[in-house]
PDB file of C-alpha atoms in Angstrom:
ATOM      1  CA  VAL F 181       7.137   1.803 -10.914  1.00  0.00           C
ATOM      2  CA  GLN F 182       3.853  -0.023  -9.756  1.00  0.00           C
ATOM      3  CA  LEU F 183       3.719  -3.174  -7.702  1.00  0.00           C
ATOM      4  CA  GLN F 184       0.398  -4.809  -7.556  1.00  0.00           C
ATOM      5  CA  ALA F 185      -0.493  -7.122  -4.421  1.00  0.00           C
ATOM      6  CA  SER F 186      -3.671  -9.490  -5.921  1.00  0.00           C
ATOM      7  CA  GLY F 187      -4.917 -13.262  -3.897  1.00  0.00           C
ATOM      8  CA  GLY F 188      -6.493 -11.813  -0.962  1.00  0.00           C
ATOM      9  CA  GLY F 189      -9.808 -12.999   0.614  1.00  0.00           C
ATOM     10  CA  LEU F 190     -11.756 -14.445   3.670  1.00  0.00           C
ATOM     11  CA  VAL F 191     -10.828 -18.282   4.074  1.00  0.00           C
ATOM     12  CA  GLN F 192     -11.559 -20.452   7.413  1.00  0.00           C
ATOM     13  CA  ALA F 193      -8.591 -20.874   9.743  1.00  0.00           C
ATOM     14  CA  GLY F 194      -6.210 -24.411   8.288  1.00  0.00           C
ATOM     15  CA  GLY F 195      -7.095 -22.917   4.384  1.00  0.00           C
ATOM     16  CA  SER F 196      -4.408 -21.292   2.326  1.00  0.00           C
ATOM     17  CA  LEU F 197      -4.185 -18.823  -0.259  1.00  0.00           C
ATOM     18  CA  ARG F 198      -1.457 -17.618  -2.526  1.00  0.00           C
ATOM     19  CA  LEU F 199      -0.952 -13.926  -3.014  1.00  0.00           C
ATOM     20  CA  SER F 200       0.749 -12.769  -6.086  1.00  0.00           C
ATOM     21  CA  CYS F 201       2.563  -9.226  -7.066  1.00  0.00           C
ATOM     22  CA  ALA F 202       2.542  -7.750  -9.788  1.00  0.00           C
ATOM     23  CA  ALA F 203       5.723  -5.432 -10.802  1.00  0.00           C
ATOM     24  CA  SER F 204       4.681  -3.149 -14.026  1.00  0.00           C
ATOM     25  CA  GLY F 205       6.947  -1.812 -16.458  1.00  0.00           C
ATOM     26  CA  ARG F 206       9.677  -3.598 -18.489  1.00  0.00           C
ATOM     27  CA  THR F 207      12.042  -2.301 -15.921  1.00  0.00           C
ATOM     28  CA  PHE F 208      12.064  -0.425 -12.162  1.00  0.00           C
ATOM     29  CA  ASN F 209      13.244   2.855 -12.365  1.00  0.00           C
ATOM     30  CA  GLY F 210      15.832   2.155 -15.019  1.00  0.00           C
ATOM     31  CA  ARG F 211      16.476  -1.244 -13.243  1.00  0.00           C
ATOM     32  CA  THR F 212      15.635  -4.630 -13.952  1.00  0.00           C
ATOM     33  CA  PHE F 213      13.172  -6.500 -11.170  1.00  0.00           C
ATOM     34  CA  ASN F 214      15.658  -9.085 -10.796  1.00  0.00           C
ATOM     35  CA  SER F 215      17.536  -6.476  -8.799  1.00  0.00           C
ATOM     36  CA  TYR F 216      15.659  -5.917  -6.682  1.00  0.00           C
ATOM     37  CA  THR F 217      14.941  -8.086  -3.517  1.00  0.00           C
ATOM     38  CA  MET F 218      11.474  -8.859  -2.452  1.00  0.00           C
ATOM     39  CA  GLY F 219       9.329  -8.377   0.659  1.00  0.00           C
ATOM     40  CA  TRP F 220       6.223  -9.352   1.838  1.00  0.00           C
ATOM     41  CA  PHE F 221       4.807  -6.847   4.782  1.00  0.00           C
ATOM     42  CA  ARG F 222       1.060  -7.399   6.668  1.00  0.00           C
ATOM     43  CA  GLN F 223      -0.680  -4.751   9.193  1.00  0.00           C
ATOM     44  CA  ALA F 224      -3.061  -6.021  11.190  1.00  0.00           C
ATOM     45  CA  PRO F 225      -5.791  -3.598  12.155  1.00  0.00           C
ATOM     46  CA  GLY F 226      -4.386  -1.275  14.751  1.00  0.00           C
ATOM     47  CA  LYS F 227      -0.985  -2.817  14.775  1.00  0.00           C
ATOM     48  CA  GLU F 228       2.125  -1.851  13.266  1.00  0.00           C
ATOM     49  CA  ARG F 229       3.019  -2.515   9.600  1.00  0.00           C
ATOM     50  CA  GLU F 230       5.658  -5.756  10.358  1.00  0.00           C
ATOM     51  CA  PHE F 231       8.098  -7.850   7.848  1.00  0.00           C
ATOM     52  CA  VAL F 232       6.674 -11.357   7.579  1.00  0.00           C
ATOM     53  CA  ALA F 233       8.952 -13.202   4.418  1.00  0.00           C
ATOM     54  CA  GLY F 234      11.416 -11.415   2.214  1.00  0.00           C
ATOM     55  CA  ILE F 235      13.569 -13.258  -0.754  1.00  0.00           C
ATOM     56  CA  SER F 236      17.013 -12.038  -3.012  1.00  0.00           C
ATOM     57  CA  TRP F 237      17.658 -11.202  -6.302  1.00  0.00           C
ATOM     58  CA  SER F 238      18.060 -14.593  -7.437  1.00  0.00           C
ATOM     59  CA  GLY F 239      15.222 -16.560  -5.255  1.00  0.00           C
ATOM     60  CA  GLY F 240      18.233 -18.786  -3.713  1.00  0.00           C
ATOM     61  CA  ALA F 241      17.482 -16.833  -0.097  1.00  0.00           C
ATOM     62  CA  THR F 242      14.691 -16.426   1.398  1.00  0.00           C
ATOM     63  CA  TYR F 243      13.609 -15.916   5.367  1.00  0.00           C
ATOM     64  CA  TYR F 244      10.559 -16.192   6.908  1.00  0.00           C
ATOM     65  CA  VAL F 245       9.569 -14.651  10.608  1.00  0.00           C
ATOM     66  CA  ASP F 246       9.034 -17.327  12.793  1.00  0.00           C
ATOM     67  CA  PRO F 247       5.484 -17.343  13.163  1.00  0.00           C
ATOM     68  CA  VAL F 248       5.101 -18.280   9.392  1.00  0.00           C
ATOM     69  CA  LYS F 249       8.357 -20.631   9.982  1.00  0.00           C
ATOM     70  CA  GLY F 250       6.689 -23.852   8.005  1.00  0.00           C
ATOM     71  CA  ARG F 251       3.786 -22.496   7.052  1.00  0.00           C
ATOM     72  CA  PHE F 252       4.345 -19.962   4.143  1.00  0.00           C
ATOM     73  CA  THR F 253       6.580 -19.524   1.269  1.00  0.00           C
ATOM     74  CA  ILE F 254       8.073 -16.955  -0.547  1.00  0.00           C
ATOM     75  CA  SER F 255       8.725 -17.696  -4.218  1.00  0.00           C
ATOM     76  CA  ARG F 256       9.288 -15.375  -7.304  1.00  0.00           C
ATOM     77  CA  ASP F 257       9.661 -15.647 -10.962  1.00  0.00           C
ATOM     78  CA  ASN F 258      11.876 -12.919 -12.306  1.00  0.00           C
ATOM     79  CA  ARG F 259      11.173 -13.322 -15.979  1.00  0.00           C
ATOM     80  CA  ALA F 260       7.480 -13.064 -15.125  1.00  0.00           C
ATOM     81  CA  LYS F 261       7.877  -9.876 -13.033  1.00  0.00           C
ATOM     82  CA  MET F 262       6.450 -11.868 -10.579  1.00  0.00           C
ATOM     83  CA  VAL F 263       6.279 -12.747  -6.494  1.00  0.00           C
ATOM     84  CA  TYR F 264       4.800 -14.706  -4.552  1.00  0.00           C
ATOM     85  CA  LEU F 265       3.473 -15.991  -0.788  1.00  0.00           C
ATOM     86  CA  GLN F 266       1.704 -19.086  -0.209  1.00  0.00           C
ATOM     87  CA  MET F 267       0.121 -18.945   3.025  1.00  0.00           C
ATOM     88  CA  ASN F 268      -0.975 -22.644   4.170  1.00  0.00           C
ATOM     89  CA  SER F 269      -2.622 -23.242   7.765  1.00  0.00           C
ATOM     90  CA  LEU F 270      -3.648 -19.764   7.726  1.00  0.00           C
ATOM     91  CA  LYS F 271      -4.820 -18.468  11.632  1.00  0.00           C
ATOM     92  CA  PRO F 272      -7.023 -15.798  12.651  1.00  0.00           C
ATOM     93  CA  GLU F 273      -4.053 -13.711  13.674  1.00  0.00           C
ATOM     94  CA  ASP F 274      -3.052 -13.964   9.892  1.00  0.00           C
ATOM     95  CA  THR F 275      -5.285 -11.763   9.868  1.00  0.00           C
ATOM     96  CA  ALA F 276      -3.858  -8.557   7.785  1.00  0.00           C
ATOM     97  CA  VAL F 277      -3.359  -6.508   5.033  1.00  0.00           C
ATOM     98  CA  TYR F 278      -0.705  -8.164   2.969  1.00  0.00           C
ATOM     99  CA  TYR F 279       2.424  -5.812   0.374  1.00  0.00           C
ATOM    100  CA  CYS F 280       4.605  -6.608  -1.524  1.00  0.00           C
ATOM    101  CA  ALA F 281       7.492  -4.023  -1.310  1.00  0.00           C
ATOM    102  CA  ALA F 282      10.926  -4.496  -3.494  1.00  0.00           C
ATOM    103  CA  ARG F 283      14.444  -3.781  -2.249  1.00  0.00           C
ATOM    104  CA  LEU F 284      17.121  -2.287  -4.708  1.00  0.00           C
ATOM    105  CA  SER F 285      19.442  -4.338  -2.804  1.00  0.00           C
ATOM    106  CA  ARG F 286      20.852  -8.031  -3.001  1.00  0.00           C
ATOM    107  CA  THR F 287      19.975  -8.903   0.773  1.00  0.00           C
ATOM    108  CA  ILE F 288      16.687  -9.286   2.048  1.00  0.00           C
ATOM    109  CA  ALA F 289      16.338  -6.478   5.207  1.00  0.00           C
ATOM    110  CA  THR F 290      13.358  -6.660   7.414  1.00  0.00           C
ATOM    111  CA  MET F 291      12.707  -3.188   8.374  1.00  0.00           C
ATOM    112  CA  ARG F 292       9.904  -1.207   6.564  1.00  0.00           C
ATOM    113  CA  GLY F 293      12.306   1.954   5.868  1.00  0.00           C
ATOM    114  CA  GLU F 294      14.696   0.108   3.954  1.00  0.00           C
ATOM    115  CA  TYR F 295      12.394  -0.739   1.252  1.00  0.00           C
ATOM    116  CA  ASP F 296      12.195   1.953  -2.261  1.00  0.00           C
ATOM    117  CA  TYR F 297       8.548   0.566  -3.663  1.00  0.00           C
ATOM    118  CA  TRP F 298       5.551  -0.371  -1.964  1.00  0.00           C
ATOM    119  CA  GLY F 299       2.368  -1.914  -3.674  1.00  0.00           C
ATOM    120  CA  GLN F 300      -1.267  -1.019  -2.680  1.00  0.00           C
ATOM    121  CA  GLY F 301      -1.852  -4.611  -0.106  1.00  0.00           C
ATOM    122  CA  THR F 302      -4.364  -7.101  -0.694  1.00  0.00           C
ATOM    123  CA  LEU F 303      -6.752  -7.803   2.660  1.00  0.00           C
ATOM    124  CA  VAL F 304      -6.506 -11.939   3.776  1.00  0.00           C
ATOM    125  CA  THR F 305      -9.417 -12.279   5.968  1.00  0.00           C
ATOM    126  CA  VAL F 306      -9.339 -15.969   8.227  1.00  0.00           C
ATOM    127  CA  SER F 307     -12.244 -17.146   9.985  1.00  0.00           C
ATOM    128  CA  SER F 308     -11.959 -19.352  13.126  1.00  0.00           C
TER     129      SER F 308
END
């Protein structure tokens, strides 16, 4: 079971990036991709990993932390087994390693320990 995050990079403040997360394999530990709620977390240097955004199994529900509301958009394509995080109006404080995670549940969770599978992370650096 693997989640592969990509799309990070260096961008100036005010710019945009789109992160992608690909789920490998036909099924996730015997369950299909759309059985899983997906989330994006981030970890800045010297800080704890924090929840950023989540999306329900169907894509019908999303949740964002306040600092990214109106700037970030999470989406998913169950047929392609992909999750995306569109990040606009980036700020230097968005600089972090971003991780995608999967949770075998139909409800969005915000705690790290509630997710079952993790990607390796992709670095986003926003310069001022």
